Short mmCIF file of C-alpha atoms in Angstrom, two decimals:
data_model
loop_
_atom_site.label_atom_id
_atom_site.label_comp_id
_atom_site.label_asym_id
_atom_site.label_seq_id
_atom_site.Cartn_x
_atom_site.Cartn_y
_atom_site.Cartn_z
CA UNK A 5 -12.69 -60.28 84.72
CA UNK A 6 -15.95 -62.72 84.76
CA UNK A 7 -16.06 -64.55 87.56
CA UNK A 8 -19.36 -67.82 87.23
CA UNK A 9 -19.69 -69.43 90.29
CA UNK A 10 -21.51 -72.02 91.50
CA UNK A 11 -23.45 -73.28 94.82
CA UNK A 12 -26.84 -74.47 94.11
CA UNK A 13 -28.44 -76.21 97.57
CA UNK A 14 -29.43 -75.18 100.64
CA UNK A 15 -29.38 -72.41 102.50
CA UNK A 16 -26.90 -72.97 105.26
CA UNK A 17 -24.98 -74.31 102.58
CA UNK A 18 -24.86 -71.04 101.12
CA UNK A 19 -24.32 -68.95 104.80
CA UNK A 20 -21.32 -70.50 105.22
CA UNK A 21 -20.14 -69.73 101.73
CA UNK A 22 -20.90 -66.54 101.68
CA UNK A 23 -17.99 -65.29 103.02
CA UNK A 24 -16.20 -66.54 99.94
CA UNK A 25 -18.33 -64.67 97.70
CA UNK A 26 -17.86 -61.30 99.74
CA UNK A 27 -14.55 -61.41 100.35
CA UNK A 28 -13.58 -61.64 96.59
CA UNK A 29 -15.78 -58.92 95.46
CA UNK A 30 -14.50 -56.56 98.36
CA UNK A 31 -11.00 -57.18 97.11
CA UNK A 32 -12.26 -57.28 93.24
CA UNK A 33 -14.94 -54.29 92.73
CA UNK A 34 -14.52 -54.24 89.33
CA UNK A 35 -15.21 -57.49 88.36
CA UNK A 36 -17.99 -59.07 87.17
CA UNK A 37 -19.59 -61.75 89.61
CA UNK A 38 -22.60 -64.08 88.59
CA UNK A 39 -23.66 -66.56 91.37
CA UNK A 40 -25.37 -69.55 90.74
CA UNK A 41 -27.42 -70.61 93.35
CA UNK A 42 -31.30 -72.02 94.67
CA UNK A 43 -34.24 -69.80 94.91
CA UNK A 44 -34.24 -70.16 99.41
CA UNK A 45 -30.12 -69.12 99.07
CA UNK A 46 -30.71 -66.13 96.62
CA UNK A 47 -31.66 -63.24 98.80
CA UNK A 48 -28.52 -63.86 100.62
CA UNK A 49 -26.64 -62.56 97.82
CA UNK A 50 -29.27 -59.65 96.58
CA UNK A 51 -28.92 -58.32 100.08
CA UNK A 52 -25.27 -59.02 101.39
CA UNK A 53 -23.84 -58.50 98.08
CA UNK A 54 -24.82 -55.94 95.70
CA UNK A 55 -23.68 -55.58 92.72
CA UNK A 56 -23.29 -59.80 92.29
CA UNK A 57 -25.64 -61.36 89.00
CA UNK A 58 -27.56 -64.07 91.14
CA UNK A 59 -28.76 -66.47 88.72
CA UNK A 60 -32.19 -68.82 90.90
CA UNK A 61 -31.95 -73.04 89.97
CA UNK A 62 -34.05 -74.98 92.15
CA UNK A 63 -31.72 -77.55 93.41
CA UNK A 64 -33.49 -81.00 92.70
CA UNK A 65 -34.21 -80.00 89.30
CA UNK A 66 -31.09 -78.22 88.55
CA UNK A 67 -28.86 -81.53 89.38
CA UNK A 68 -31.24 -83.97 87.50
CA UNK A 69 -31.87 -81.73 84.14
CA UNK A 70 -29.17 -84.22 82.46
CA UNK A 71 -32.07 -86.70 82.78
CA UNK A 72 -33.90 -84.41 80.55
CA UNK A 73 -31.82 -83.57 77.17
CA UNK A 74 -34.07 -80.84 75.72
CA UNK A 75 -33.68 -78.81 78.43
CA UNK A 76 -30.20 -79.40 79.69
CA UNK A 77 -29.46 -78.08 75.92
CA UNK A 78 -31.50 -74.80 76.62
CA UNK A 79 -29.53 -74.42 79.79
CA UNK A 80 -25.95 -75.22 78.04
CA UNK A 81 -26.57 -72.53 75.68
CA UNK A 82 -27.02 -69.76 78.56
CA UNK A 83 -23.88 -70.25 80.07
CA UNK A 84 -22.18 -70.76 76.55
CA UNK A 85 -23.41 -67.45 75.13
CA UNK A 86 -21.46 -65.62 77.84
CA UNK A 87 -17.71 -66.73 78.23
CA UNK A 88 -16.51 -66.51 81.38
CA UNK A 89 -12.59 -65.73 82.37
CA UNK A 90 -12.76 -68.00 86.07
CA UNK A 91 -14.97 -70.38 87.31
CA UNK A 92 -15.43 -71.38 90.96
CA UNK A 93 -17.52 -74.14 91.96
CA UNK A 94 -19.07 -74.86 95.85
CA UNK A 95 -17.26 -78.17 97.54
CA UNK A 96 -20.66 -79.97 96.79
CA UNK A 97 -21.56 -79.07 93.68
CA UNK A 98 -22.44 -82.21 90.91
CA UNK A 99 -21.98 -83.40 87.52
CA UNK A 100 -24.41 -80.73 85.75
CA UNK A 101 -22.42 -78.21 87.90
CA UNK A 102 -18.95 -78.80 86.53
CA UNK A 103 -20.60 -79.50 83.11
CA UNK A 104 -21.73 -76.35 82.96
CA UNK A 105 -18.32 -74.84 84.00
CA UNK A 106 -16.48 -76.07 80.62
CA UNK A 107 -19.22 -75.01 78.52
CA UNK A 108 -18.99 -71.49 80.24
CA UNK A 109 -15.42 -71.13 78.12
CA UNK A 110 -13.66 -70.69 81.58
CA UNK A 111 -9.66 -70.91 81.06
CA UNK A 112 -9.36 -70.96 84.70
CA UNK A 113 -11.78 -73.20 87.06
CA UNK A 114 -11.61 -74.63 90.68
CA UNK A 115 -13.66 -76.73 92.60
CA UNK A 116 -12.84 -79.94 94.83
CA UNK A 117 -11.34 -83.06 93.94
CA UNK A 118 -14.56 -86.02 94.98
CA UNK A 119 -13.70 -89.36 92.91
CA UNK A 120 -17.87 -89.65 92.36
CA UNK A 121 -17.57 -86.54 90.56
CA UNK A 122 -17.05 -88.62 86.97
CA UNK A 123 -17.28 -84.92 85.18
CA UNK A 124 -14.55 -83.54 87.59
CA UNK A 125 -12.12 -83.86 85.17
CA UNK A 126 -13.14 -81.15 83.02
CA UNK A 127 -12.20 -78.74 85.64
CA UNK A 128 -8.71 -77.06 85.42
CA UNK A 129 -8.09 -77.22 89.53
CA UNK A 130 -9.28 -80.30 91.15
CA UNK A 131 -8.27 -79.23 94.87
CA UNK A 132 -8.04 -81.66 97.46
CA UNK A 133 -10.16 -81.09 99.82
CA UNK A 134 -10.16 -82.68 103.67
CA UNK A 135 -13.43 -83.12 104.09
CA UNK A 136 -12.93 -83.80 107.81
CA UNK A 137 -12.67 -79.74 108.12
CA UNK A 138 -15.56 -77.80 108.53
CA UNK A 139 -17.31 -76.69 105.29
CA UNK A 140 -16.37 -72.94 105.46
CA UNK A 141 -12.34 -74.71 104.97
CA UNK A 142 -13.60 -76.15 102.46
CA UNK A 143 -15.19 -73.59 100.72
CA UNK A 144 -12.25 -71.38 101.26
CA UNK A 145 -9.41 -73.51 100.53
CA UNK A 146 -10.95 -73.87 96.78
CA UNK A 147 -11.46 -70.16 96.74
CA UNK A 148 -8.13 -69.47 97.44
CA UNK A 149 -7.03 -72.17 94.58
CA UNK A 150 -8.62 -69.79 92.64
CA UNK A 151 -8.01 -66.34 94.03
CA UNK A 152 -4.92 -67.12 95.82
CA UNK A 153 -4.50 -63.58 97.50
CA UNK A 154 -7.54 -64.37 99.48
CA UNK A 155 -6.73 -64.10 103.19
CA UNK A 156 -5.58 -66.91 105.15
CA UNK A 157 -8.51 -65.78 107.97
CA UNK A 158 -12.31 -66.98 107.01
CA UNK A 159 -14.36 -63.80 107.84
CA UNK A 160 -17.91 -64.90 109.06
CA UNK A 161 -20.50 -63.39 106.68
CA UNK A 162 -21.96 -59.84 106.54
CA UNK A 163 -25.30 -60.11 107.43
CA UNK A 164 -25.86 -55.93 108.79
CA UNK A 165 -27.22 -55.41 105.41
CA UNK A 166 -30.64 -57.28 107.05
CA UNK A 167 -31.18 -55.43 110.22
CA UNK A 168 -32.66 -56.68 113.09
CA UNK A 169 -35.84 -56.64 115.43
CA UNK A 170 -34.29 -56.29 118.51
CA UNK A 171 -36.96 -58.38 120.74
CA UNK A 172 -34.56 -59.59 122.97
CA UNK A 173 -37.01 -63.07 123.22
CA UNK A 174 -36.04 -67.09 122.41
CA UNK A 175 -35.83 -68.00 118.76
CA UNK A 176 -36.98 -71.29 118.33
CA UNK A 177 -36.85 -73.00 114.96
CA UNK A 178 -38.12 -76.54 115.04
CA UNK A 179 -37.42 -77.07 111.60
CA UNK A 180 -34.70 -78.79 109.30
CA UNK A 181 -33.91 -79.90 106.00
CA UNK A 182 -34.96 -83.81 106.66
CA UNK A 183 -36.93 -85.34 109.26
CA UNK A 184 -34.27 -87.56 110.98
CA UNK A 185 -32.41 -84.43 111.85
CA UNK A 186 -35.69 -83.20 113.99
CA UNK A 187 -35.77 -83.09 117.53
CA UNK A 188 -39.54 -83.97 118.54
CA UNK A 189 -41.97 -81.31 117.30
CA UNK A 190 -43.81 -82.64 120.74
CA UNK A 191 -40.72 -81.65 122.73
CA UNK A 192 -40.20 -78.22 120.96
CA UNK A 193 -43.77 -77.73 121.54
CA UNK A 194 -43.59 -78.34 125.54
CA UNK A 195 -40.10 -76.21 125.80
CA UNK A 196 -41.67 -73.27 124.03
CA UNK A 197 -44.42 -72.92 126.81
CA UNK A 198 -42.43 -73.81 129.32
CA UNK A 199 -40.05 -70.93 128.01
CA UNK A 200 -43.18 -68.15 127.47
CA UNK A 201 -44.07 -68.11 131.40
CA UNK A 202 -40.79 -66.11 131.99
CA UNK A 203 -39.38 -65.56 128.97
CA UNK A 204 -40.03 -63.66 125.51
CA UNK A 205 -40.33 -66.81 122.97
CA UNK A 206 -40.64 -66.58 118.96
CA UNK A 207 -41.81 -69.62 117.50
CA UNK A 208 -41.27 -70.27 113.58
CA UNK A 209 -44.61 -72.11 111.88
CA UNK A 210 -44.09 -75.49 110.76
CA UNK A 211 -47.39 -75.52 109.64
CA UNK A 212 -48.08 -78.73 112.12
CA UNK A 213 -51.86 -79.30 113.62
CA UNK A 214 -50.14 -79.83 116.62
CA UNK A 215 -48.38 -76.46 117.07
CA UNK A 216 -52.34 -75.26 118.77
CA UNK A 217 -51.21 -77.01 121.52
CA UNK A 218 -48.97 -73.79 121.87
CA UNK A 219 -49.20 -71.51 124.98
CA UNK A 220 -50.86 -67.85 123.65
CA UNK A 221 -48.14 -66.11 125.17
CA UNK A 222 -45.68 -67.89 122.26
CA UNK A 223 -45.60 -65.47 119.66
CA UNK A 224 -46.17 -67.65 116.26
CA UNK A 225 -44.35 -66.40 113.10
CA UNK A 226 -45.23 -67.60 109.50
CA UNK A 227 -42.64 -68.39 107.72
CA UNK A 228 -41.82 -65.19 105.66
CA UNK A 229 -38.84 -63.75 103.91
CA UNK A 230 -35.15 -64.95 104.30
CA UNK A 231 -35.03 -60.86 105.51
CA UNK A 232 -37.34 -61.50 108.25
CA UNK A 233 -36.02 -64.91 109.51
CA UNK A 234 -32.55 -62.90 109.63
CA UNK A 235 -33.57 -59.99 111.61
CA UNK A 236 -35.48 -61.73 114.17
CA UNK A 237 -32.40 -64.40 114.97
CA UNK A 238 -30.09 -61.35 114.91
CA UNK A 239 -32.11 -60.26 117.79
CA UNK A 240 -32.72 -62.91 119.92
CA UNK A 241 -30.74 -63.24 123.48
CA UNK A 242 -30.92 -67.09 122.61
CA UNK A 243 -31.46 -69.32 119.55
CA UNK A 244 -32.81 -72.86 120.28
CA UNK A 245 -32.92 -75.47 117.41
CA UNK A 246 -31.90 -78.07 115.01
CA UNK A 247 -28.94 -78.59 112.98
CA UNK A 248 -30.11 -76.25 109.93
CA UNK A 249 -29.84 -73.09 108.11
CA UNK A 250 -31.16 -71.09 110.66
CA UNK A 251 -28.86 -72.83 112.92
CA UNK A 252 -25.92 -71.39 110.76
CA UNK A 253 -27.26 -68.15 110.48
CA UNK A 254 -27.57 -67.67 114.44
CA UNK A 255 -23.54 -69.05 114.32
CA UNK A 256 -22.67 -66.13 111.54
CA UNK A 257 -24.92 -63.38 113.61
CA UNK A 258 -23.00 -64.56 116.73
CA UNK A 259 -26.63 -65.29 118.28
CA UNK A 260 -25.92 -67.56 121.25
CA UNK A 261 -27.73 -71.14 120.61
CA UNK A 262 -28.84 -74.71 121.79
CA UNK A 263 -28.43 -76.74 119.14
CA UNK A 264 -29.74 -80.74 118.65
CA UNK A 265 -27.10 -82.51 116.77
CA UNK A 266 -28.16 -85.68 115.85
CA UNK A 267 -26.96 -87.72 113.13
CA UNK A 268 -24.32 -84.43 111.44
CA UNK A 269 -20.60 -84.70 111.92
CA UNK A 270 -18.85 -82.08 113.96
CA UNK A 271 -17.42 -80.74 110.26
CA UNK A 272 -21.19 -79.13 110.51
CA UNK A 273 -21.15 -77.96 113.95
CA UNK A 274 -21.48 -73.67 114.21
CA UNK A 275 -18.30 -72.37 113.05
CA UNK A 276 -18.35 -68.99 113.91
CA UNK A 277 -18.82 -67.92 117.78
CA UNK A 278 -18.25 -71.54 118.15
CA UNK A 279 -18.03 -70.91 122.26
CA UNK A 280 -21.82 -69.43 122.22
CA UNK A 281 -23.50 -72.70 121.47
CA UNK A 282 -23.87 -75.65 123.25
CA UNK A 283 -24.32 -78.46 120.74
CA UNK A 284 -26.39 -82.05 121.80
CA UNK A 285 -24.79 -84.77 121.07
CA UNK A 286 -24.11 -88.39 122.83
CA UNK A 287 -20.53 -89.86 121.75
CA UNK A 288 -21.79 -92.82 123.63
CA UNK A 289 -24.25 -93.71 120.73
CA UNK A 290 -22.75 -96.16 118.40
CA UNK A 291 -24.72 -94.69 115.63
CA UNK A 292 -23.92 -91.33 116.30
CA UNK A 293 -22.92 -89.28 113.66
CA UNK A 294 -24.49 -91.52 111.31
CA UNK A 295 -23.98 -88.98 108.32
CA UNK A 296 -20.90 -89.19 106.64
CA UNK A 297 -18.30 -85.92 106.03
CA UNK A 298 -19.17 -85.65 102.08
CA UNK A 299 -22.88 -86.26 102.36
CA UNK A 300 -26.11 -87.35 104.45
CA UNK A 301 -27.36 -90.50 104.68
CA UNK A 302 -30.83 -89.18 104.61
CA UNK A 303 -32.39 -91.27 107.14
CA UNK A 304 -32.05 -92.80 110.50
CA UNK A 305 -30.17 -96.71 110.55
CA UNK A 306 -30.66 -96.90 113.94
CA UNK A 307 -33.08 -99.93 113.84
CA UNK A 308 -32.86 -100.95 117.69
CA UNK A 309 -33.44 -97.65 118.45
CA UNK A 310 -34.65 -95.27 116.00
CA UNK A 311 -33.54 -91.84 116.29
CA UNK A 312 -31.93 -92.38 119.16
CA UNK A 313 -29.67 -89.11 118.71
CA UNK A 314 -32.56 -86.95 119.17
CA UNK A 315 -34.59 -88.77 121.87
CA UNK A 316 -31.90 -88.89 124.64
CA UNK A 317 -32.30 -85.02 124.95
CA UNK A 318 -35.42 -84.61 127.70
CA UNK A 319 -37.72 -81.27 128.09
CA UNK A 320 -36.58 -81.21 131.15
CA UNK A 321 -32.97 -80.52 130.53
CA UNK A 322 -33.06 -78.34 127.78
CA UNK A 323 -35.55 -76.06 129.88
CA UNK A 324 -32.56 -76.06 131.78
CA UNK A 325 -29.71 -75.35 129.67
CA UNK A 326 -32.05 -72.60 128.23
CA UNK A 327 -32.55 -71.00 131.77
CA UNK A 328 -28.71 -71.33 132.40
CA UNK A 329 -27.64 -69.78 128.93
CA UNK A 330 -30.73 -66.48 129.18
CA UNK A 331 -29.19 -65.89 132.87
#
């Protein structure tokens, strides 16, 4: 059996699908599993799943090559020139995506059921999907669709394949995937010093002039292989950041976290080890989650207060949930 699948995006997209991916080639070794998916995502599945065909799209331009005929052609004609028996696609996946899934030749294909999907019709299984569940659901309740005698239990990803650096320090990852999701680099900045006079602290490079205002006992870390980012979290007593791929990477290693919120649902809170992490949010805002369950909004609307969601959260008290959570 050939089994396409496809989950082109981000990388926390792809830790929390991961499971899926494993799961059906532990209970399928002999079949043949090529995964579609963006060059930041990939070493996930090189690593944590040998033996899978990863096949690297960069998402922008992978979802806009319709826009460029010539080369959505060239494309067409790689997944036609290998017929495929099942085709799975991601719960976010777009137009191109389940385009690309006919052409493949797939008799059997799954992916969810989103009326602004106007190609979604060319899919065999259009599973409804409650989009108020967390994304690993999701994920899993197509999967199943598919490959019903998938377990009923989501397994959190494999990630022992990595390692880990077993520094025993603070993780802190100031980063995320859009700005309006970012707790103050200022903020991050003051916390991390604070941290370093009693504590270990790792600091990931945003590549910010203002990260010299760091303390020299901070130990700065370029950013360097998915590998390396995954050993180091695995290691940490204490993972302090935004609502990101790192964030669900810390949730899958069981890492214990702090996590700023902001404008994402609860569907993307940590899903595994849930009770490790405290998660920042104010249910008082109005505004807050201004993201809606099938897709950001990609910027703050807040106009009274802009980013309002990520200000209410002082130095001060985080330096204190992080003391409270390391004792």
């Amino acid at each position: 059996m050939r089994l396409l699948i496809f989950k082109v995006n981000q990388l926390g997209d792809n830790v929390v699908f991961l499971p899926v991916v494993q799961q059906i080639a532990r209970q399928h070794p002999q079949w043949h599993i090529t995964v579609c998916t963006s060059p930041v995502a990939a070493p996930l599945y090189y690593v944590a799943c040998p033996g899978v065909e990863v096949r690297e799209f960069v998402t922008r331009d992978f979802n806009s090559v319709w826009r460029h005929p010539l080369t959505m052609l060239r494309l067409a004609r790689k997944f036609m020139t290998t017929p495929q028996d099942l085709c799975l696609l991601g719960n976010d996946q777009g137009n191109v995506a389940h385009l690309l899934a006919w052409l493949s030749g797939a008799p059997q294909s799954a992916g969810a059921f989103v009326r602004e999907r106007y190609l979604g019709g060319l899919l065999r299984q259009r599973v409804q999907v409650d989009f108020s569940q967390p994304d690993p659901w999701q994920n899993w309740s197509i999967a199943r669709a598919l490959v019903p005698e998938l377990p009923e239990e989501i397994p959190p990803p494999d990630l022992s394949a990595f390692g880990r650096e077993d520094h025993g320090g603070v993780f802190i990852h100031p980063g995320a995937s859009r700005d309006y999701k970012k707790w103050p680099l200022e903020n991050f900045i003051h916390l991390a010093n604070r941290l370093s006079a009693h504590s270990r602290v790792l600091w990931m490079n945003q590549g910010s002039a203002a990260e010299d205002q760091l303390s020299p006992e901070v130990r700065r870390i370029s950013p360097g292989t998915l590998a390396d980012l995954i050993r180091q979290i695995a290691g940490a007593r204490l993972f302090i950041g935004n609502n990101s791929g790192p964030m669900n990477l810390a949730s899958a290693l069981g890492t214990p976290g702090i996590i700023f919120n902001g404008p994402s649902t609860d569907v993307w809170d940590p899903f595994w080890h849930r009770d490790r992490f405290e998660i920042l949010r104010d249910p008082a805002l109005a505004c807050q989650p201004c993201d809606h369950l099938t897709h950001p909004v990609n910027a703050c609307l807040n106009t009274t207060e802009p980013m309002a969601c990520m200000k209410r959260w002082s130095v001060d008290h985080v330096h204190e949930m992080a003391l409270k959570k390391l004792a």
